[in-house]
XYZ file of C-alpha atoms in Angstrom:
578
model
C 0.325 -135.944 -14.192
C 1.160 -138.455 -12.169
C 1.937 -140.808 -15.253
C 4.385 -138.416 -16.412
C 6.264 -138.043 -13.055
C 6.441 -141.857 -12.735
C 7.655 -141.910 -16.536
C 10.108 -139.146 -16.365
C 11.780 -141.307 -12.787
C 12.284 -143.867 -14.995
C 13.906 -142.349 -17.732
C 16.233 -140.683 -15.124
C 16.913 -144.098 -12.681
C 17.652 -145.435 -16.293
C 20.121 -142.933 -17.374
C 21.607 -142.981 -14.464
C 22.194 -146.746 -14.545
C 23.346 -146.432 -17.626
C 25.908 -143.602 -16.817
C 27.755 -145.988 -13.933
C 27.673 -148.948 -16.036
C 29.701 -147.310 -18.622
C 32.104 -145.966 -15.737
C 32.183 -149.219 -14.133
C 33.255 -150.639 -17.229
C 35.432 -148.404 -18.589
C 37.207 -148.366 -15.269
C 37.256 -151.703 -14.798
C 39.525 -150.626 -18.147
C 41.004 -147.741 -17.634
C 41.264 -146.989 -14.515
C 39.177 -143.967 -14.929
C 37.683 -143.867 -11.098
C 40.210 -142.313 -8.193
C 41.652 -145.520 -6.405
C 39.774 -144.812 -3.002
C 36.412 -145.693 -5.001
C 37.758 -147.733 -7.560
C 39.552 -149.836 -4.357
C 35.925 -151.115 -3.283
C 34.812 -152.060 -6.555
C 34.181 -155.699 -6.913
C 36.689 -156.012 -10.212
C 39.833 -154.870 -7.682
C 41.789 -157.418 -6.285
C 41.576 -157.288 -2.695
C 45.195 -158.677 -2.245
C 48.579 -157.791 -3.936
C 49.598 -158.602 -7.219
C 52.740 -159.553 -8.216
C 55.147 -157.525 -10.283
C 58.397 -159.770 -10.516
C 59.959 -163.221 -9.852
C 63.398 -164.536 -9.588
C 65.583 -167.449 -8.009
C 68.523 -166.491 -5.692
C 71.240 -169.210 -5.010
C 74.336 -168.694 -2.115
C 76.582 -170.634 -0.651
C 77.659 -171.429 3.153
C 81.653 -171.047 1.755
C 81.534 -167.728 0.103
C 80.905 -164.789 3.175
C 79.494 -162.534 0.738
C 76.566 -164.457 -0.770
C 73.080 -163.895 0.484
C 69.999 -166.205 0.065
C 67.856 -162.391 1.032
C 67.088 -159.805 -0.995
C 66.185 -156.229 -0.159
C 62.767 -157.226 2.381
C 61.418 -153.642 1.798
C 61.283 -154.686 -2.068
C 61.099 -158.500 -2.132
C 58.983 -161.121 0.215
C 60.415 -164.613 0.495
C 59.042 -168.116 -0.309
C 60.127 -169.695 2.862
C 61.405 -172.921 1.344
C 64.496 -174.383 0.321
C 64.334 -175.294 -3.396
C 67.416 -178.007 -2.402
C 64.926 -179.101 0.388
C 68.620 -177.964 3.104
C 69.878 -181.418 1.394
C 72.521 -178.705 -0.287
C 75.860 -179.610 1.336
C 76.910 -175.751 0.409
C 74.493 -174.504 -1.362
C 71.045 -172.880 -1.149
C 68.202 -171.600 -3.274
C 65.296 -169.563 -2.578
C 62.354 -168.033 -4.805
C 61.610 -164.336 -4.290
C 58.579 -161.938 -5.579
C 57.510 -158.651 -5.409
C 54.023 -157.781 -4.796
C 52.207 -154.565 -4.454
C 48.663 -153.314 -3.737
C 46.586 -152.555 -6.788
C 46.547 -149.077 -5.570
C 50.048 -148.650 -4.897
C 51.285 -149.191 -8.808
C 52.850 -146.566 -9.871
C 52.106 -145.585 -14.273
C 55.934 -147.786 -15.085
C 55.044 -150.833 -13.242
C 54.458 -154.393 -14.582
C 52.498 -157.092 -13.271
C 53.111 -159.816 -14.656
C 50.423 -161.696 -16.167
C 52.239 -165.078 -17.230
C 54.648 -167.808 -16.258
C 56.402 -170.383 -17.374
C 59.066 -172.679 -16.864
C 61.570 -174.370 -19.663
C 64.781 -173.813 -21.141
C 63.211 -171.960 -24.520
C 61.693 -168.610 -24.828
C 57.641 -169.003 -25.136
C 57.671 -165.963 -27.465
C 59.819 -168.479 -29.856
C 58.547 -171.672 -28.678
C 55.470 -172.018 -27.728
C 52.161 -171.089 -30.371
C 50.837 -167.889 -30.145
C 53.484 -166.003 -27.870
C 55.485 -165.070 -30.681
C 54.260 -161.505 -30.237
C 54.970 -161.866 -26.740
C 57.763 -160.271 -24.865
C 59.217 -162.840 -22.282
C 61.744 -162.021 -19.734
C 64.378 -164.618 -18.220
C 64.892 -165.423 -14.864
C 66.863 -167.835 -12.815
C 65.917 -171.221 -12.812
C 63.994 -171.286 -15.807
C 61.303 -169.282 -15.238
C 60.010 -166.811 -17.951
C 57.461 -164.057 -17.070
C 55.373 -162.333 -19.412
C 54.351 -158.374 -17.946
C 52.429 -156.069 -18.531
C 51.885 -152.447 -17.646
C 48.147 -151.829 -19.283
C 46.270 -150.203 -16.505
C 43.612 -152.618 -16.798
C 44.978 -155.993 -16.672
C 46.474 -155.652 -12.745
C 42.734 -156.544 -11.854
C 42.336 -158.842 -15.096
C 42.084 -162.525 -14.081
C 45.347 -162.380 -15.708
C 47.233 -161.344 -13.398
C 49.026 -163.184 -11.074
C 48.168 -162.528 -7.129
C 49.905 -165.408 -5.929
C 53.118 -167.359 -6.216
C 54.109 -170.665 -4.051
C 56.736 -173.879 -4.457
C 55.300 -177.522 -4.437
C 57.912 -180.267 -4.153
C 57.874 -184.003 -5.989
C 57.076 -185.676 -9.081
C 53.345 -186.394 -8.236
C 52.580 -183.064 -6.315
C 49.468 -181.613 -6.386
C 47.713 -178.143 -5.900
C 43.896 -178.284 -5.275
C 43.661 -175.063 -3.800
C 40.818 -172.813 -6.364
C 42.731 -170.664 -9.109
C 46.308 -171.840 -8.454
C 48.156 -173.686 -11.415
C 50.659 -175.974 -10.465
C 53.764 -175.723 -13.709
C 54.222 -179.385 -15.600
C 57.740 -178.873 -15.644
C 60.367 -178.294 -12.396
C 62.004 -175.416 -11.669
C 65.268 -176.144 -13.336
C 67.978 -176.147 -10.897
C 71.536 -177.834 -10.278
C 70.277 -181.413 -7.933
C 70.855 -184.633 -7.423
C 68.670 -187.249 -8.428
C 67.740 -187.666 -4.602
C 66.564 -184.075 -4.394
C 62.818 -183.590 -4.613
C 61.711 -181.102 -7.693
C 60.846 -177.662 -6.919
C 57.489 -177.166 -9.060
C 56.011 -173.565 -9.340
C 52.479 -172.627 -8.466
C 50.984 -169.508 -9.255
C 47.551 -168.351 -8.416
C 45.677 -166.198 -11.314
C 43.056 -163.543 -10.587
C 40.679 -162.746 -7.539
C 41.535 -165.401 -4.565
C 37.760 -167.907 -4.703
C 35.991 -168.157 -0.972
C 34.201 -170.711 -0.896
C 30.917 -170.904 0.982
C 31.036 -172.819 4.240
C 30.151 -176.434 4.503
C 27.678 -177.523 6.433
C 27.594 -181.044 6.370
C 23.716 -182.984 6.878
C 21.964 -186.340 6.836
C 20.702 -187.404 3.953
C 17.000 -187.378 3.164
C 16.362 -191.541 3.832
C 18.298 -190.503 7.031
C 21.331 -191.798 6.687
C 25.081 -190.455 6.622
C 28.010 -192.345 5.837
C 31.537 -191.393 7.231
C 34.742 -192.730 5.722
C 37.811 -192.903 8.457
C 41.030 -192.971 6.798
C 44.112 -193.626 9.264
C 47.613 -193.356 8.229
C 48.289 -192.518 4.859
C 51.938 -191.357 5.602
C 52.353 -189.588 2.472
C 55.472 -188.319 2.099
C 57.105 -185.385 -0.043
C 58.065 -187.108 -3.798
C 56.626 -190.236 -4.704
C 58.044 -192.283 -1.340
C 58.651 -195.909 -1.153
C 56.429 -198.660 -0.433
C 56.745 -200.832 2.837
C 55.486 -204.259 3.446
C 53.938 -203.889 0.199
C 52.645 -207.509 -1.060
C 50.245 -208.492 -4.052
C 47.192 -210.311 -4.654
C 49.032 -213.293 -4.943
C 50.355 -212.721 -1.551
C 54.008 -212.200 -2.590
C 56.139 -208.601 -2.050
C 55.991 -206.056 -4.413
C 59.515 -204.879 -5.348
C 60.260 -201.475 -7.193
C 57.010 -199.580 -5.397
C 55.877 -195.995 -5.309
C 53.954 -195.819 -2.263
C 52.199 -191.907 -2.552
C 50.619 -192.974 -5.747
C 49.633 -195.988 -4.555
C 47.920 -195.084 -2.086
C 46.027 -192.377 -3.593
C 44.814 -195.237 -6.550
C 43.013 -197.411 -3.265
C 41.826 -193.697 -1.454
C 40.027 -192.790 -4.956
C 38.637 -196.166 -5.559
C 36.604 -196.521 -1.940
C 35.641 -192.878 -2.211
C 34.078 -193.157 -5.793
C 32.284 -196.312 -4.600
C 31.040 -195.669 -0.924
C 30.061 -191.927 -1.656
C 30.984 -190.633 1.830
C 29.383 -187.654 3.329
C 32.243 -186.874 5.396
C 35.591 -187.838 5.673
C 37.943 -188.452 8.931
C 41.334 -188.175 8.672
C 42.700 -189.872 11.718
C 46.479 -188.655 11.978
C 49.708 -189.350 10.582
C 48.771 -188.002 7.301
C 52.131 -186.949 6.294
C 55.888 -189.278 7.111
C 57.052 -186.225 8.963
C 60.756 -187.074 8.203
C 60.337 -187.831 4.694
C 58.137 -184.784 4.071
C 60.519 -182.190 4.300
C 57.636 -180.037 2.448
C 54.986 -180.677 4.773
C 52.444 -178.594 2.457
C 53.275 -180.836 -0.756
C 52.465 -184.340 1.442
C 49.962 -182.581 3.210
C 47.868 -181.466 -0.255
C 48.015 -184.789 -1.725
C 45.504 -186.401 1.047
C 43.275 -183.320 0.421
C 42.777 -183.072 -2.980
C 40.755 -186.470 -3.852
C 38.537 -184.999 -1.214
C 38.709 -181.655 -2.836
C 38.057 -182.916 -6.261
C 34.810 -184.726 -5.239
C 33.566 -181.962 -2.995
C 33.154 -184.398 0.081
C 33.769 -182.656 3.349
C 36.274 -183.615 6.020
C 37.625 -182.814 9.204
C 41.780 -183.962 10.424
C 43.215 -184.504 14.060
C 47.312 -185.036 13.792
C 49.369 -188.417 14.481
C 52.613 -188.497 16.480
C 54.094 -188.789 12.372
C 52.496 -185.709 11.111
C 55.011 -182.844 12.861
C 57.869 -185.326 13.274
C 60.459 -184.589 10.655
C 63.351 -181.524 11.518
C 61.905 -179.379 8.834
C 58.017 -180.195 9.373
C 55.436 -177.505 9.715
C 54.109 -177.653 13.347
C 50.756 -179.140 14.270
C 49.538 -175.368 14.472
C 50.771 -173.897 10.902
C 49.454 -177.129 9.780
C 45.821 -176.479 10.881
C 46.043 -173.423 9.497
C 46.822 -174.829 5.966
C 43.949 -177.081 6.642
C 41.573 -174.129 7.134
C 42.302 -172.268 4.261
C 41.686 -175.066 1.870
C 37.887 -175.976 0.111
C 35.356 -178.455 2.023
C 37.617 -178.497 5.497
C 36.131 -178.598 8.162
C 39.221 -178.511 10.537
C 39.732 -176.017 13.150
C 42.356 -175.958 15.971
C 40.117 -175.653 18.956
C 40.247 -173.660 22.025
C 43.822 -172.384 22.318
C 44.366 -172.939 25.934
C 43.539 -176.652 25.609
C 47.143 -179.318 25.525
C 47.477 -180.058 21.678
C 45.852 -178.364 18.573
C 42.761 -179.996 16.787
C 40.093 -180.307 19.822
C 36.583 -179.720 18.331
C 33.801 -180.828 16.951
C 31.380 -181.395 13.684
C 27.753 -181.380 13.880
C 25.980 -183.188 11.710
C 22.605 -181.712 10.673
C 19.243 -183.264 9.682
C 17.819 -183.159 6.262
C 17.311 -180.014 5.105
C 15.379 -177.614 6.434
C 15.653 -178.453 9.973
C 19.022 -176.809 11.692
C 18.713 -179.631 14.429
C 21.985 -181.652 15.194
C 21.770 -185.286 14.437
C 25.225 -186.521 14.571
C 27.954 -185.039 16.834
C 31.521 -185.912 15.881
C 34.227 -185.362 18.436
C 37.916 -184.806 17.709
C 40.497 -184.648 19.958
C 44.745 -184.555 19.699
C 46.055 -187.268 21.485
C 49.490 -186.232 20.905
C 53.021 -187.712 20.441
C 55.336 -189.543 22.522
C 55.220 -190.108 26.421
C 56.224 -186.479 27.824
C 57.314 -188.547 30.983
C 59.571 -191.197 29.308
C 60.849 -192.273 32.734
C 57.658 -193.711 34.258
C 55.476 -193.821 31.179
C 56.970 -195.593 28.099
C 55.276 -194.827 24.577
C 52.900 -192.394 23.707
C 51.224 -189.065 25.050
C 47.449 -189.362 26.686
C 44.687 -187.268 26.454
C 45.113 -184.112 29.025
C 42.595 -183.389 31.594
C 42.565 -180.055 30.433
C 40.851 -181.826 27.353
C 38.521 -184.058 29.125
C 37.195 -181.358 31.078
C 36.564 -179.180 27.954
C 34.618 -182.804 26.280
C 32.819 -182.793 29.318
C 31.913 -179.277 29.273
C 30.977 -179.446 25.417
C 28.927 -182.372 25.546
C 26.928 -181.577 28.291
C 26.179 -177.976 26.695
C 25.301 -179.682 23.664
C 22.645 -182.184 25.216
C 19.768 -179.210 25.580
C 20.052 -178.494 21.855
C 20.372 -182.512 21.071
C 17.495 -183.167 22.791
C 14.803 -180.867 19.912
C 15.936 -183.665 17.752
C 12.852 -185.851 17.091
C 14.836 -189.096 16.240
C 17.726 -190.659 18.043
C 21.025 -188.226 18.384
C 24.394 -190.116 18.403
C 27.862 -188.878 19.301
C 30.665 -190.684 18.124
C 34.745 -189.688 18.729
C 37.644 -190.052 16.618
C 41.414 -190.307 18.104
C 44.882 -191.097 16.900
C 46.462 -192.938 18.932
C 43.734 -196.199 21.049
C 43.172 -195.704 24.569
C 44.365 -197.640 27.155
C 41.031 -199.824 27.338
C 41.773 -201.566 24.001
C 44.419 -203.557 25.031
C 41.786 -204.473 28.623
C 42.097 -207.634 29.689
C 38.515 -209.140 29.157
C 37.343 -206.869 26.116
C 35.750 -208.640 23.089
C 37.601 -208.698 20.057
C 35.685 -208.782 16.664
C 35.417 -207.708 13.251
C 38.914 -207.465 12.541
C 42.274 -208.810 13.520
C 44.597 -208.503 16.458
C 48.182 -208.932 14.621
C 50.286 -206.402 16.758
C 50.585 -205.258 20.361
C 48.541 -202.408 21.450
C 50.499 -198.906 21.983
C 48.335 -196.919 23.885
C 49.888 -194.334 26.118
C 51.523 -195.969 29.735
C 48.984 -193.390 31.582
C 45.795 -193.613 31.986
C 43.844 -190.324 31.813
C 40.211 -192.450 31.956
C 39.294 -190.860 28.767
C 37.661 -193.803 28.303
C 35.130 -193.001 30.996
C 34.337 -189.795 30.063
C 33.367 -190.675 26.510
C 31.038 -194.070 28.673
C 29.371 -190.932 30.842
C 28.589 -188.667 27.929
C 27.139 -191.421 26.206
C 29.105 -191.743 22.586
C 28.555 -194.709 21.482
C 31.382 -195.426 19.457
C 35.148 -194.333 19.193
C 37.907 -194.875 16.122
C 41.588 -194.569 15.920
C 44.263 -195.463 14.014
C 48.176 -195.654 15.018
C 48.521 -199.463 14.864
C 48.278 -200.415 11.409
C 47.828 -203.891 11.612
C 44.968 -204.104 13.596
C 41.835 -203.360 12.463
C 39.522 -205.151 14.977
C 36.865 -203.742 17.184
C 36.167 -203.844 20.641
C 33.752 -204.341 23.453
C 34.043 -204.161 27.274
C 32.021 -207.208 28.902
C 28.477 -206.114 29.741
C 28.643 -206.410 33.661
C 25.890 -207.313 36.237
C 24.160 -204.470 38.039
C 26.050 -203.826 41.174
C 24.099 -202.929 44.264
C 26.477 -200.308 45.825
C 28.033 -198.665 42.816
C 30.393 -195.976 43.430
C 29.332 -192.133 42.162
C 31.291 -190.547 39.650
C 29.712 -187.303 38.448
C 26.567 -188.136 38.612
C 26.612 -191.802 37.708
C 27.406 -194.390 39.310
C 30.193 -197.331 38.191
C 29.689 -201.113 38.444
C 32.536 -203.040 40.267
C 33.635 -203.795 36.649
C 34.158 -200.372 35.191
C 31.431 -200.009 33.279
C 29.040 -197.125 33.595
C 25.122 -197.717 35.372
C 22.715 -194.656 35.123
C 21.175 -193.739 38.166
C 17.539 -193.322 36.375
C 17.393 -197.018 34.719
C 19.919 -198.560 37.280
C 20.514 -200.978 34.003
C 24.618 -200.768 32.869
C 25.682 -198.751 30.272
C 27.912 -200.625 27.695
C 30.689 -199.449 25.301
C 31.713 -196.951 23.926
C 33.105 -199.568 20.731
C 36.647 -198.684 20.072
C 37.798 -200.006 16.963
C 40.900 -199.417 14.337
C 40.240 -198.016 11.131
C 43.625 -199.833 10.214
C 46.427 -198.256 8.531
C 46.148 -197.030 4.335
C 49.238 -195.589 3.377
C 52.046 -197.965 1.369
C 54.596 -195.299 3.025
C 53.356 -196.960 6.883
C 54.491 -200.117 7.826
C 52.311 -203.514 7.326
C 53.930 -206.974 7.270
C 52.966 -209.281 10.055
C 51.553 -212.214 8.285
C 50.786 -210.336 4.920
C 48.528 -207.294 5.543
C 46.684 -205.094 2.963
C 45.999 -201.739 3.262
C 41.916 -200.531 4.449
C 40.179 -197.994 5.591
C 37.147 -198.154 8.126
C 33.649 -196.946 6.935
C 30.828 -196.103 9.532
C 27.116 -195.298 8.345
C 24.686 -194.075 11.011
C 21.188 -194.953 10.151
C 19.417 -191.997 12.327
C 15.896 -193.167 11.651
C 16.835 -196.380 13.453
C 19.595 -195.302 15.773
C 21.637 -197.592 14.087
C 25.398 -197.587 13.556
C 27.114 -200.235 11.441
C 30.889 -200.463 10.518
C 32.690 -201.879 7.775
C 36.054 -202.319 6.412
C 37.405 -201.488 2.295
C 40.738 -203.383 1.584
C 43.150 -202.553 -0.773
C 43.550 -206.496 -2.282
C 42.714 -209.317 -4.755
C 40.432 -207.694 -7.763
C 36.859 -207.355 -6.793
C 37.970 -208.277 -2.984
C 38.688 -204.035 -2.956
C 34.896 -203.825 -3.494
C 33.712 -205.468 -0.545
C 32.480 -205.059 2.412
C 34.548 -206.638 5.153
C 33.978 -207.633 8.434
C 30.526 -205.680 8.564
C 29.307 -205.186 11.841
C 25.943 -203.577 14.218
C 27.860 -201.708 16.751
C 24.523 -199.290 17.570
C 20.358 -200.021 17.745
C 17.681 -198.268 18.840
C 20.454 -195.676 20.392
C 22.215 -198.428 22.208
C 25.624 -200.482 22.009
C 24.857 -203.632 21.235
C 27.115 -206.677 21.995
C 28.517 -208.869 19.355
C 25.758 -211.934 18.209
């Protein structure tokens, strides 16, 4: 009896399965389910799709043209396909979208695009049965009004513009068209290129980034790439033979020397230190802004970005905040704004985990916005310092963090990563090494004692970028024990400056603070004939060991080499230079 029970369950569970996978796939079809259930099936597209494209021009001089079409029926691309270099004129891409479960039976979504002068039905193989419609610009869309394909990986759910010969899209599912939107411009204009995302938007799962299993992780700073919107122009550009390189395409340029280190160090993570993007000649901020991304992207190395005084400089750039927000939404970023009431946008911090399976924090990596230009021009020339507001909230942070730190069984180390150096670089007394001191320091005119903060908390190491040229680190002179030091939250501070704990009464030296020295051809160089780098940092947690080198963008096999290597950590500890 109760064999037959059991048997006849079966038989039933399996009809039944049987029954909604015929449903599911004949409305996945069809359209055979009502749209509240069919809505919450995984084959719907969560989004809108989009149901027509087209290019609308106007001009300043003529009162009745209008770059806006009807906003209840059509959403704008919030670009200027001139780039506003249009004396008169102006031209802007427009789509309609609608909810999957708001298409009516005589809509189209349309399925295809492409851009060209010819007709794909006529010109391209296998489209000649293909109905393709015309619209400004050169775009031809191919749609459709079969139930099923609005939730077909066919169909397109997004639509964007991408500006510049060498632009790039590495965001999942999006295509970025060969060919540029074709439109009236000079030859100084930057091309409009269309990119279209096809099916379900991809989420990617988050990254969690962790030491490697002979415990060590390897973390490749790159400082001022300046990228720019098109191809740019090269600056102090020189060869291996030491002479200036005329006729130079700086964007592509630099991504050659960025692709080169990354295949052959491997990072684990990647810091990029501000100024990303030549603010005023990246009128598309998204388009410069993608194209130090996507080598990370490809390789599927996760990275975190704090902004230069460059990267939100230009009239038309995207602010520091939309900017994050791009960041965010992109594969392997590990970006975030931080708290919102803090000065500047980009204060947080990366944990670093141990091999796998522990969920212990091995490496902390601080980030913090230092800003732009002096907001007090009158009594402090140069650049913007890091706000109280912000060293309180490090403060705060890293002595929340210590409990957790301290369940690590090996040595934890903190290190921080800025834009623009502190005021202690340019100290009289500091030790200079590994690296060159070619131009004047341009840290802010105030001092917010950052400096000391980082010395109390105990990171052991700090990076920036900013001056391009020099790519040295330094030290602060280890002092002698003073007898009467002065309290400062909790420790006390040797006549010198430098830090003495009240436990071991022996001084605390560093944090280093060293350049990563500047990458991009688009930045300046010259003084003395300087070649492009980028600062590498491994951390060695079985040995509490942190070494530094340099990659340099010269001579041959010189681009392979390590340069200037240097102990900066042991056993936990700064170490002096031998």
């Amino acid at each position: 009896m109760t064999r037959r029970i059991t048997r006849t369950a079966i038989q039933i569970g399996s009809f039944i399965v049987i029954v909604f996978l015929l449903i599911f796939l004949a409305d996945s079809r069809y359209k055979v389910l009502p749209s509240s259930i069919h809505s919450a099936l995984p084959t719907h597209h969560a989004g809108s799709v989009i149901t027509d494209i087209t290019v609308t021009f106007c001009s300043t001089t003529n009162p009745f043209s209008t770059c806006r079409l009807d906003p209840d029926k059509w959403h704008r691309i919030e670009k200027d396909l001139y780039l506003h270099s249009g004396w008169v004129r102006s031209a802007w891409l427009h789509v309609k979208r609608k909810k999957e479960e708001e298409l009516k039976a005589d809509d189209q979504v349309v399925v295809g695009v492409r851009v060209g002068r010819l007709d794909p039905g006529v010109g391209e193989v296998g489209q000649h049965n293909e109905r393709w419609e015309s619209r400004p610009g050169g775009i031809w869309l191919l749609r459709s009004s079969k139930r099923h394909d609005s939730d077909s990986e066919k169909a397109i759910t997004g639509v964007d513009v991408l500006f510049g010969a060498d632009a790039v899209d590495p965001r999942p599912n999006w295509v970025l068209a060969q060919t540029p939107l074709l439109l009236s411009t000079s030859p100084e204009v930057q091309v409009a290129r269309l990119s279209t995302r096809h099916g379900t938007p991809r989420t990617e799962k988050e990254t969690v980034p962790r030491v490697n299993k002979d415990g060590k992780f390897k973390i490749l700073q790159i400082s001022d790439t300046h990228f720019s919107t098109g191809t740019g122009v090269c600056r102090d550009a020189i060869g291996a033979d030491g002479q200036p390189i005329t006729n130079c395409e700086a964007d592509p340029r630099t991504e050659d020397f960025l692709e080169s280190v990354l295949d052959d160090e491997l990072p684990d993570l990647v810091v990029l230190s501000g100024d990303q993007i030549e603010g005023p000649l990246a009128p598309d901020s998204q388009s410069a802004l993608f194209k130090a991304a996507a080598p990370l992207i490809e390789r599927s190395i996760p990275y975190a970005a704090i902004f230069g005084n460059h990267d939100s400089e230009g009239t038309h750039s995207l602010s520091r905040s939309a900017q994050m927000s791009l960041l965010q939404t992109l594969p392997y970023s590990l970006s975030e704004p931080g708290p919102d009431e803090l000065a500047g946008v980009g204060n947080y911090y990366v944990e670093v985990l141990a091999p796998s399976p522990s969920t212990h924090s091995a490496i902390t990596v601080y980030l913090l916005d230092s800003h732009g230009l002096s907001p007090d021009e009158k009594h402090y020339r140069g650049y913007d310092w890091i706000k109280q507001d912000q060293i309180d909230w490090f403060r705060s942070t890293s002595q929340g963090l210590k409990k957790a730190h301290a369940k690590y069984s090996h040595i934890h180390l903190d290190l921080a990563f800025i834009h623009i150096p502190l005021p202690e670089y340019a100290e009289h007394g500091v030790t200079v090494t590994g690296g060159t001191f070619k131009e004047g320091v341009t840290a802010p005119g105030f001092n917010s004692h950052f400096y000391d903060a980082l010395a109390e908390e105990g990171v052991v190491a700090v990076g920036c970028g900013h001056d391009h040229v020099n790519d040295y680190c330094a030290l602060r002179p280890s002092p002698l024990a003073s007898t009467t030091p002065a309290k400062r939250d909790g420790v006390a501070a040797s006549e010198s400056g430098t830090l003495v704990s009240h436990h071991s009464k022996k001084p605390r030296l560093g944090p280093w603070m060293c350049y990563a020295g500047g990458s991009g051809f688009g930045g300046y160089g010259g003084y003395g004939g300087y070649h492009r780098r980028v600062r590498v940092w491994e951390v060695d947690t079985g040995a509490g060991r942190v070494v530094t080198w340099k990659r340099v963008a010269c001579c041959g096999e010189e681009t392979k080499r390590r340069v200037d290597e240097l102990v900066l950590v042991e056993g936990g500890s700064v170490v002096a230079p031998a």
